[in-house]
Short mmCIF file of C-alpha atoms and ligand atoms in Angstrom, two decimals:
data_model
loop_
_atom_site.label_atom_id
_atom_site.label_comp_id
_atom_site.label_asym_id
_atom_site.label_seq_id
_atom_site.Cartn_x
_atom_site.Cartn_y
_atom_site.Cartn_z
CA MET S 1053 -39.41 24.01 28.69
CA VAL S 1054 -40.21 22.89 25.14
CA ALA S 1055 -37.97 24.52 22.51
CA GLN S 1056 -39.65 26.50 19.79
CA ILE S 1057 -39.78 24.39 16.59
CA GLY S 1058 -41.03 26.53 13.75
CA SER S 1059 -39.44 25.00 10.67
CA LEU S 1060 -38.32 21.64 9.22
CA GLU S 1061 -34.76 22.71 9.90
CA ASP S 1062 -35.60 23.27 13.56
CA LEU S 1063 -37.40 19.94 13.65
CA TYR S 1064 -34.44 17.95 12.27
CA ALA S 1065 -32.00 19.75 14.52
CA ALA S 1066 -34.22 19.04 17.52
CA PHE S 1067 -34.33 15.27 17.12
CA THR S 1068 -30.83 14.87 15.70
CA GLY S 1069 -29.54 16.59 18.84
CA LEU S 1070 -31.17 13.86 20.89
CA ASN S 1071 -29.57 11.05 18.79
CA MET S 1072 -32.84 10.37 17.04
CA GLU S 1073 -33.86 9.96 13.43
CA GLY S 1074 -37.17 10.43 11.63
CA GLY S 1075 -38.56 7.28 10.04
CA TRP S 1076 -39.62 9.25 6.97
CA HIS S 1077 -36.18 10.39 5.88
CA ARG S 1078 -33.68 7.66 6.77
CA LEU S 1079 -30.38 7.65 4.91
CA ARG S 1080 -30.96 3.93 4.40
CA PRO S 1081 -34.27 2.11 4.60
CA ALA S 1082 -34.74 -0.15 7.63
CA LEU S 1083 -37.02 -2.65 5.90
CA TRP S 1084 -36.88 -4.10 2.41
CA ARG S 1085 -38.74 -6.68 0.38
CA GLU S 1086 -36.23 -9.53 0.49
CA PRO S 1087 -32.68 -10.21 1.71
CA ALA S 1088 -30.26 -7.68 0.25
CA ALA S 1089 -27.24 -8.87 -1.71
CA ASN S 1090 -24.72 -7.53 0.79
CA PHE S 1091 -21.96 -10.13 1.02
CA LEU S 1092 -20.47 -11.35 -2.25
CA PRO S 1093 -20.12 -14.81 -3.75
CA ALA S 1094 -16.41 -15.58 -3.45
CA GLN S 1095 -13.79 -18.30 -3.72
CA TRP S 1096 -10.41 -19.18 -2.24
CA ARG S 1097 -8.20 -21.71 -4.02
CA TYR S 1098 -6.27 -24.16 -1.85
CA ILE S 1099 -3.56 -24.45 -4.48
CA GLU S 1100 -2.85 -20.75 -3.98
CA VAL S 1101 -3.21 -20.78 -0.20
CA LYS S 1102 -1.07 -23.82 0.60
CA PRO S 1103 2.33 -22.35 -0.40
CA ILE S 1104 1.55 -19.18 1.55
CA LEU S 1105 0.71 -21.22 4.64
CA ALA S 1106 3.88 -23.25 4.13
CA ALA S 1107 5.89 -20.01 4.02
CA ALA S 1108 4.10 -18.81 7.16
CA GLY S 1109 5.16 -22.09 8.74
CA LEU S 1110 8.77 -21.06 8.24
CA LEU S 1111 8.41 -17.38 9.11
CA ILE S 1112 5.84 -17.35 11.93
CA GLY S 1113 7.14 -18.99 15.08
CA THR S 1114 5.67 -21.91 16.99
CA ASP S 1115 4.73 -19.54 19.83
CA LYS S 1116 2.04 -18.30 17.45
CA ALA S 1117 1.16 -21.70 16.00
CA GLU S 1118 -2.37 -21.63 17.34
CA ARG S 1119 -3.03 -18.52 15.32
CA ARG S 1120 -0.97 -19.36 12.25
CA ASN S 1121 -4.03 -19.41 10.08
CA LEU S 1122 -5.34 -17.42 7.18
CA THR S 1123 -8.92 -16.25 7.53
CA MET S 1124 -10.99 -15.73 4.40
CA PHE S 1125 -12.66 -12.36 4.48
CA ASN S 1126 -15.49 -11.67 2.11
CA PRO S 1127 -14.32 -9.17 -0.55
CA VAL S 1128 -17.26 -6.83 0.02
CA GLU S 1129 -15.99 -3.29 0.53
CA GLY S 1130 -15.01 -2.39 4.07
CA ASN S 1131 -15.02 -5.98 5.35
CA ILE S 1132 -11.90 -7.37 6.98
CA TYR S 1133 -13.10 -10.50 8.77
CA PRO S 1134 -16.31 -12.48 8.10
CA THR S 1135 -16.49 -14.91 5.18
CA VAL S 1136 -20.27 -14.55 5.23
CA ARG S 1137 -22.34 -12.46 7.65
CA THR S 1138 -22.37 -14.96 10.51
CA MET S 1139 -19.34 -17.19 9.95
CA VAL S 1140 -15.66 -17.11 9.20
CA ALA S 1141 -13.54 -19.80 7.56
CA ALA S 1142 -9.76 -20.18 7.75
CA TYR S 1143 -6.94 -22.41 6.56
CA GLN S 1144 -4.43 -23.59 9.14
CA LEU S 1145 -1.13 -25.45 9.13
CA VAL S 1146 0.26 -27.31 12.13
CA LYS S 1147 3.72 -28.70 11.53
CA PRO S 1148 5.24 -31.82 13.11
CA GLY S 1149 6.10 -31.20 16.77
CA GLU S 1150 3.90 -28.13 17.05
CA VAL S 1151 1.25 -27.53 19.67
CA ALA S 1152 -1.69 -25.14 19.64
CA ARG S 1153 -2.32 -24.36 23.30
CA ALA S 1154 -5.65 -24.98 25.01
CA HIS S 1155 -8.28 -22.31 25.23
CA ARG S 1156 -12.02 -21.95 25.13
CA HIS S 1157 -14.44 -19.39 23.80
CA THR S 1158 -18.13 -18.81 23.38
CA ALA S 1159 -17.77 -19.03 19.61
CA ASN S 1160 -18.57 -22.47 18.19
CA ALA S 1161 -15.96 -24.00 15.92
CA LEU S 1162 -15.27 -26.99 13.75
CA ARG S 1163 -12.41 -28.31 11.70
CA LEU S 1164 -12.22 -30.18 8.41
CA ILE S 1165 -8.92 -31.98 7.92
CA LEU S 1166 -7.51 -31.63 4.41
CA GLU S 1167 -4.08 -33.25 4.53
CA GLY S 1168 -1.70 -34.84 7.00
CA ASN S 1169 -1.82 -37.61 9.58
CA GLY S 1170 -0.57 -37.63 13.14
CA THR S 1171 -2.43 -34.65 14.54
CA TYR S 1172 -4.62 -34.81 17.61
CA THR S 1173 -7.14 -32.45 19.09
CA VAL S 1174 -8.03 -32.52 22.76
CA VAL S 1175 -11.59 -31.38 23.48
CA ASP S 1176 -12.53 -31.20 27.16
CA GLY S 1177 -9.95 -33.88 27.99
CA ALA S 1178 -10.83 -36.25 25.12
CA ARG S 1179 -7.84 -36.83 22.86
CA VAL S 1180 -9.04 -37.44 19.30
CA GLU S 1181 -6.97 -38.24 16.25
CA MET S 1182 -7.66 -36.07 13.20
CA ARG S 1183 -7.36 -37.62 9.76
CA PRO S 1184 -8.04 -36.28 6.27
CA GLY S 1185 -11.77 -35.96 5.58
CA ASP S 1186 -12.65 -35.97 9.28
CA VAL S 1187 -14.76 -33.21 10.81
CA LEU S 1188 -14.21 -32.35 14.48
CA LEU S 1189 -16.41 -30.11 16.60
CA THR S 1190 -15.41 -27.76 19.39
CA PRO S 1191 -18.72 -26.42 20.73
CA ASN S 1192 -19.18 -23.21 22.73
CA TRP S 1193 -16.94 -23.11 25.84
CA THR S 1194 -15.23 -26.48 25.39
CA TRP S 1195 -11.48 -26.49 26.06
CA HIS S 1196 -9.52 -27.36 22.95
CA SER S 1197 -5.90 -27.73 21.89
CA HIS S 1198 -4.13 -29.41 19.00
CA ASP S 1199 -0.78 -31.12 18.61
CA ASN S 1200 1.00 -32.74 15.72
CA VAL S 1201 2.97 -35.76 16.94
CA GLY S 1202 3.36 -37.19 13.44
CA ALA S 1203 5.83 -36.55 10.65
CA GLU S 1204 3.51 -34.77 8.20
CA ASP S 1205 2.40 -31.18 7.88
CA CYS S 1206 -1.28 -31.03 8.77
CA TYR S 1207 -3.52 -28.68 6.82
CA TRP S 1208 -7.08 -28.12 7.88
CA MET S 1209 -9.94 -25.70 7.60
CA ASP S 1210 -11.62 -24.00 10.53
CA PHE S 1211 -15.17 -22.67 10.51
CA LEU S 1212 -16.41 -20.51 13.36
CA ASP S 1213 -19.47 -18.44 14.21
CA VAL S 1214 -17.29 -15.62 15.55
CA PRO S 1215 -18.94 -12.99 13.30
CA LEU S 1216 -22.33 -13.92 14.80
CA VAL S 1217 -20.86 -13.65 18.31
CA HIS S 1218 -19.48 -10.25 17.32
CA LEU S 1219 -22.92 -9.14 16.13
CA LEU S 1220 -24.70 -10.31 19.28
CA GLU S 1221 -21.81 -9.41 21.66
CA PRO S 1222 -21.54 -12.45 23.98
CA MET S 1223 -17.81 -12.97 23.39
CA PHE S 1224 -15.80 -14.62 26.13
CA PHE S 1225 -12.36 -16.14 25.60
CA GLU S 1226 -10.10 -17.84 28.13
CA PRO S 1227 -6.65 -19.39 27.70
CA HIS S 1228 -6.18 -22.58 29.69
CA PRO S 1229 -4.33 -21.78 32.94
CA ASP S 1230 -1.95 -24.72 32.38
CA GLY S 1231 -1.33 -24.06 28.71
CA LEU S 1232 -2.53 -27.56 27.91
CA GLU S 1233 -5.04 -29.78 29.63
CA LYS S 1234 -2.92 -31.93 31.96
CA GLN S 1235 -5.15 -34.99 31.75
CA SER S 1236 -6.37 -36.30 28.46
CA VAL S 1237 -7.98 -39.64 27.64
CA PRO S 1238 -7.76 -41.27 24.18
CA SER S 1239 -11.16 -41.07 22.54
CA ASP S 1240 -12.84 -41.82 19.22
CA GLY S 1241 -14.42 -38.40 19.55
CA GLY S 1242 -17.96 -39.64 20.22
CA THR S 1243 -20.49 -37.07 19.02
CA LEU S 1244 -17.73 -34.52 18.38
CA ALA S 1245 -16.05 -36.40 15.53
CA PHE S 1246 -17.35 -37.39 12.10
CA ARG S 1247 -15.03 -39.86 10.44
CA TRP S 1248 -14.45 -39.76 6.71
CA GLU S 1249 -15.05 -43.49 6.27
CA ASP S 1250 -18.37 -43.24 8.16
CA THR S 1251 -19.40 -40.23 6.09
CA LEU S 1252 -18.58 -42.05 2.85
CA ALA S 1253 -20.60 -45.08 3.95
CA ARG S 1254 -23.58 -42.86 4.80
CA LEU S 1255 -23.31 -41.09 1.44
CA GLU S 1256 -23.23 -44.45 -0.30
CA ALA S 1257 -26.42 -45.44 1.51
CA ASP S 1258 -28.05 -42.19 0.42
CA GLN S 1259 -27.51 -42.85 -3.30
CA GLY S 1260 -30.67 -42.35 -5.26
CA ASN S 1261 -32.19 -39.88 -2.82
CA ASP S 1262 -31.90 -36.72 -4.84
CA HIS S 1263 -31.68 -33.48 -2.90
CA ALA S 1264 -32.26 -29.94 -4.06
CA ASP S 1265 -28.56 -29.09 -4.20
CA ALA S 1266 -26.86 -32.51 -4.25
CA HIS S 1267 -27.22 -36.09 -5.49
CA ALA S 1268 -26.59 -37.57 -2.05
CA SER S 1269 -26.48 -35.66 1.22
CA VAL S 1270 -26.01 -36.57 4.87
CA GLN S 1271 -26.17 -34.29 7.86
CA LEU S 1272 -23.34 -34.45 10.40
CA GLY S 1273 -25.05 -33.99 13.77
CA ASP S 1274 -28.55 -32.60 14.12
CA PRO S 1275 -27.42 -29.91 13.99
CA ALA S 1276 -23.67 -30.20 14.54
CA LEU S 1277 -23.54 -27.02 16.61
CA ASN S 1278 -26.22 -24.72 18.00
CA THR S 1279 -25.46 -22.17 15.31
CA ILE S 1280 -24.02 -24.26 12.48
CA ARG S 1281 -25.44 -27.04 10.37
CA LEU S 1282 -23.15 -29.40 8.47
CA ASP S 1283 -24.07 -31.47 5.43
CA MET S 1284 -21.65 -33.65 3.52
CA GLN S 1285 -22.87 -33.69 -0.05
CA GLN S 1286 -22.06 -35.75 -3.09
CA LEU S 1287 -22.30 -34.43 -6.64
CA ASP S 1288 -22.28 -36.86 -9.55
CA ALA S 1289 -20.09 -35.91 -12.49
CA GLY S 1290 -21.97 -34.28 -15.34
CA ARG S 1291 -25.33 -33.98 -13.52
CA PRO S 1292 -26.27 -30.39 -12.72
CA THR S 1293 -28.27 -29.72 -9.56
CA GLY S 1294 -31.32 -27.50 -9.55
CA VAL S 1295 -31.09 -23.83 -8.71
CA CYS S 1296 -31.65 -23.13 -5.00
CA ARG S 1297 -31.62 -20.20 -2.69
CA THR S 1298 -31.95 -19.95 1.05
CA THR S 1299 -31.86 -17.30 3.75
CA ALA S 1300 -29.08 -19.35 5.37
CA ASN S 1301 -25.52 -18.27 4.63
CA ILE S 1302 -23.38 -21.09 3.23
CA ILE S 1303 -19.67 -21.85 3.02
CA TYR S 1304 -18.66 -24.85 0.94
CA ALA S 1305 -15.39 -26.73 1.29
CA VAL S 1306 -14.32 -29.12 -1.46
CA VAL S 1307 -13.42 -32.45 0.14
CA ARG S 1308 -13.06 -34.37 -3.08
CA GLY S 1309 -13.40 -33.84 -6.83
CA SER S 1310 -13.83 -30.77 -8.97
CA GLY S 1311 -16.60 -28.81 -10.58
CA ARG S 1312 -18.32 -25.48 -10.93
CA THR S 1313 -20.85 -23.53 -8.91
CA GLU S 1314 -23.00 -20.80 -10.44
CA ILE S 1315 -23.89 -18.18 -7.86
CA ASP S 1316 -26.19 -15.34 -8.85
CA GLY S 1317 -24.77 -15.20 -12.37
CA GLN S 1318 -21.16 -15.72 -11.30
CA SER S 1319 -19.35 -18.91 -12.30
CA ILE S 1320 -16.78 -20.39 -9.89
CA ASP S 1321 -14.61 -23.39 -10.76
CA TRP S 1322 -13.37 -25.41 -7.80
CA ASN S 1323 -11.00 -28.21 -6.90
CA PHE S 1324 -9.89 -30.13 -3.81
CA GLY S 1325 -9.48 -27.94 -0.74
CA ASP S 1326 -11.13 -24.86 -2.22
CA THR S 1327 -13.64 -22.71 -0.39
CA VAL S 1328 -16.73 -21.19 -2.00
CA CYS S 1329 -19.17 -18.96 -0.16
CA VAL S 1330 -22.82 -18.49 -1.05
CA PRO S 1331 -24.23 -15.54 0.88
CA ALA S 1332 -27.88 -15.52 1.91
CA TRP S 1333 -30.54 -15.58 -0.78
CA ARG S 1334 -28.14 -15.82 -3.73
CA PRO S 1335 -29.38 -18.41 -6.26
CA TYR S 1336 -26.85 -21.20 -6.73
CA SER S 1337 -26.41 -24.51 -8.54
CA HIS S 1338 -23.57 -27.00 -8.87
CA LEU S 1339 -22.14 -29.08 -11.70
CA ALA S 1340 -19.31 -31.50 -10.92
CA ASN S 1341 -16.96 -32.46 -13.74
CA GLU S 1342 -15.74 -35.43 -11.70
CA ASP S 1343 -17.56 -37.06 -8.79
CA ALA S 1344 -17.25 -34.65 -5.89
CA VAL S 1345 -17.94 -34.31 -2.18
CA LEU S 1346 -18.56 -30.91 -0.60
CA LEU S 1347 -18.88 -30.00 3.05
CA LYS S 1348 -21.74 -27.51 3.32
CA VAL S 1349 -21.40 -25.29 6.39
CA SER S 1350 -24.42 -23.11 7.03
CA ASP S 1351 -26.05 -20.97 9.68
CA ALA S 1352 -29.43 -22.65 9.06
CA PRO S 1353 -29.94 -23.42 12.80
CA VAL S 1354 -29.79 -19.70 13.57
CA MET S 1355 -32.31 -18.86 10.86
CA ASP S 1356 -34.50 -21.78 11.91
CA ALA S 1357 -34.47 -20.82 15.58
CA PHE S 1358 -36.12 -17.50 14.81
CA GLY S 1359 -38.46 -18.60 12.02
CA TRP S 1360 -36.29 -16.98 9.33
CA LEU S 1361 -35.26 -20.07 7.38
CA ARG S 1362 -36.75 -19.85 3.90
CA THR S 1363 -35.57 -22.03 1.07
CA GLN S 1364 -36.51 -22.15 -2.58
CA ALA S 1365 -35.52 -24.98 -4.88
CA GLY S 1366 -36.19 -25.13 -8.60
FE1 FE2 X 1805 -10.27 -21.94 19.45
#
C-alpha cells in the first residue's frame, strides 16, 4: 500500500525513512565546477622530527620497531591519517641491530633513505642494501622486511597509498609466518631500487631540458608503482619555476638543498629531509636558494588510469 504523501514534510519523511535523499536539497552538492580545496598545503620539518624519532628509539621497544614511525597527517580538520587524499608519508628510524619483521599488504609502498648506512631491505627474498638518496619499492603484496646490521641510525621516509586502499576497501595485510623470510639472496634491487648515484647521473644528463615545475627531472620507473609516480627533480638556485597545478596529489621530499615553495598563496621554506604536500589542484611554484633535489611522489597514475589527470602549467 502506498502511504499518503500530502505535504513536503510527508515527502521528506517518506524518502528519508528509506535512507534516500532528494537531489534538489542536498546538504552538500555532489558535483562542483573544479576540484575543491579540501586537503591543505602543509609541511613537516626534518630538523623537528629527527629528535622526536630519536627519543622514540629509546622509549619504544624493538618489538615495535617496524611501526616506530611518525605518519604525517594533513592538518585539515577531522583528519588523523592521510597526508593527502590518496597517500600517507612517514618518517622512520631503524637503529643498529634492529629488525622490522616481514609482512605484506595490498598497499603499495616505497622508501627514501635520508641518513645512515648498513640497512637492508628484503623484498620477496631479494636482499637490497639501502643507502642515503636511494629509493626502494615494495609493490602490492610483496613480502618485505628491514634490518640494520650497521653501526649507524638509519632514518628514512615511507610513502604509501594506504589512504587510497582505505577509500576503495581492498585492504589485506599478512605477517610473514616465519617472522622473516628464511631465504634471501643478495641483490642490487633490479627494478625495485633506484640508486642515488644513478639518479644524479640521469639528472645531469637532463640538464637544459626545462620542465614545468623543475629545471631537470627524471622519472623513477614508468610508473614506479601502479598507483604512485616518482620524479626526482632538480631546482637551480635562484631560478623560479612556473606556476603549475594538477589534479594529481603531490608529496615532496627534500633530498638535497633548500628553498621555498608557494602553494595557493602560502609560502613554505624547506631544507634537507623536509616534507611538503601539494594537494590536488592547488597552484604551486618552487624557488631554490641553493641547488636542490626533490623527490616528487604523486598519485598521477591513478588519475591517468581513469582519464582524470589534468595539468596546467604557466
Ligand atoms: Fe609494510
